[in-house]
Amino acid sequence: MHALIIALVLSTEPPVDASTAKAKAALMPFKKSLKEALTTAMEKSPETAIDVCSKEAPALAAKFSTDGVKLGRSAFKLRNEKNAPADWVKQAMESLSKEKSGAEASRTVSLEGGRTGYAEAIWVGAQCLVCHGEAVAPSLDAKLKAAYPKDSARGFKLGDFRGVFWAELPAK
Ligand code: HEC
């Protein structure tokens, strides 16, 4: 009886294909080190943390983009235009932004040349509001404006769709 129930529960889980699993695994060290760097820097000061986000985020994405895998972050409302989405990322974001806030949602798509694209939703947490919320402290505001004159990643509320972590895998 128990075995039957377990089997039924398992069969309702969406199948995680190999590409999705590989993309998740490729993103893991990037996400983990970025989170650690941000948390450590925030304990010092948000001003220090701005430098982490602007320098470390792209550096970490590059560091973990090995073996033909490309990693990054993107959003509709961008702080850094260099994070602008590729077409497939934009489409994935359009779909992901409609998911329930906080959902662990992702999309895996086939790209030209046998490549695979994977994107997962990022939702705004409390610690993000310091630099992406509606009220940004004056000293931070000045620093952000100086570094990102075209910053549009402001005014977010808790639980809003912030953007995605994405990965592109090479052809098998
Ligand atoms: C200390 C300030 C600070 C905090 C706190 C912060 N960010 Fe950022 N965020 C930045 C900066 C600066 C950039 C631009 C990074 C770059 O130049 O690539 C950025 C960029 C991003 C991007 C890339 C897209 C874009 O707009 O360029 C995403 C996604 C993002 N942040 C999400 C978050 C999330 C989610 C949190 C909370 C877990 C968070 N941020 C917390 C400062 C911050």
Short mmCIF file of C-alpha atoms and ligand atoms in Angstrom, two decimals, residues 38 42 46 49-50 53-54 58 73-75 77-80 83 122-123 127-128 130-132 144 148 153 162, ligand 1:
data_model
loop_
_atom_site.label_atom_id
_atom_site.label_comp_id
_atom_site.label_asym_id
_atom_site.label_seq_id
_atom_site.Cartn_x
_atom_site.Cartn_y
_atom_site.Cartn_z
CA LEU A 38 26.91 39.71 -0.80
CA MET A 42 26.43 43.57 3.77
CA PRO A 46 25.86 48.28 2.01
CA ALA A 49 28.30 45.47 -0.96
CA ILE A 50 27.69 47.69 -3.99
CA CYS A 53 27.67 43.39 -6.81
CA SER A 54 29.30 45.51 -9.49
CA PRO A 58 30.38 39.66 -13.35
CA ARG A 73 21.87 37.20 -14.45
CA SER A 74 19.27 39.24 -16.23
CA ALA A 75 16.11 41.26 -15.65
CA LYS A 77 14.41 46.40 -15.11
CA LEU A 78 18.18 46.57 -15.33
CA ARG A 79 20.80 48.22 -13.23
CA ASN A 80 23.65 47.28 -15.57
CA ASN A 83 22.99 42.17 -18.11
CA ILE A 122 14.68 35.33 -8.75
CA TRP A 123 12.22 36.91 -6.31
CA GLN A 127 17.91 42.10 1.91
CA CYS A 128 17.52 43.10 -1.74
CA VAL A 130 18.31 47.98 0.56
CA CYS A 131 19.59 48.53 -2.98
CA HIS A 132 16.60 47.71 -5.21
CA LEU A 144 24.44 53.82 -7.17
CA TYR A 148 24.78 53.38 -12.83
CA ALA A 153 16.42 48.31 -11.02
CA ARG A 162 13.42 40.49 -9.95
C1 HEC B 1 24.42 46.45 -1.80
C2 HEC B 1 23.50 46.71 -2.84
C3 HEC B 1 22.76 45.53 -3.47
C4 HEC B 1 22.02 44.58 -2.82
C5 HEC B 1 21.78 44.42 -1.34
C6 HEC B 1 21.46 43.75 -3.87
N1 HEC B 1 21.85 44.18 -5.10
FE1 HEC B 1 21.32 43.41 -6.89
N2 HEC B 1 22.56 44.68 -7.83
C7 HEC B 1 23.34 45.62 -7.21
C8 HEC B 1 24.26 46.18 -8.18
C9 HEC B 1 25.32 47.24 -7.91
C10 HEC B 1 24.00 45.53 -9.41
C11 HEC B 1 24.70 45.71 -10.76
C12 HEC B 1 25.69 44.55 -10.95
C13 HEC B 1 26.44 44.62 -12.24
O1 HEC B 1 27.01 45.68 -12.54
O2 HEC B 1 26.48 43.58 -12.94
C14 HEC B 1 22.93 44.58 -9.16
C15 HEC B 1 22.39 43.75 -10.11
C16 HEC B 1 21.44 42.79 -9.88
C17 HEC B 1 20.91 41.90 -10.89
C18 HEC B 1 21.34 41.78 -12.36
C19 HEC B 1 20.42 42.50 -13.30
C20 HEC B 1 20.64 44.01 -13.33
O3 HEC B 1 19.72 44.71 -12.89
O4 HEC B 1 21.71 44.46 -13.79
C21 HEC B 1 19.99 41.11 -10.26
C22 HEC B 1 19.14 40.02 -10.88
C23 HEC B 1 19.98 41.50 -8.87
N3 HEC B 1 20.86 42.54 -8.66
C24 HEC B 1 19.21 40.90 -7.90
C25 HEC B 1 19.36 41.12 -6.54
C26 HEC B 1 18.69 40.33 -5.53
C27 HEC B 1 17.72 39.20 -5.79
C28 HEC B 1 19.11 40.82 -4.31
C29 HEC B 1 18.76 40.29 -2.94
C30 HEC B 1 19.15 38.93 -2.67
C31 HEC B 1 20.03 41.92 -4.59
N4 HEC B 1 20.15 42.06 -5.95
C32 HEC B 1 20.65 42.67 -3.62
C33 HEC B 1 23.28 46.00 -5.90
C34 HEC B 1 22.67 45.26 -4.90
#
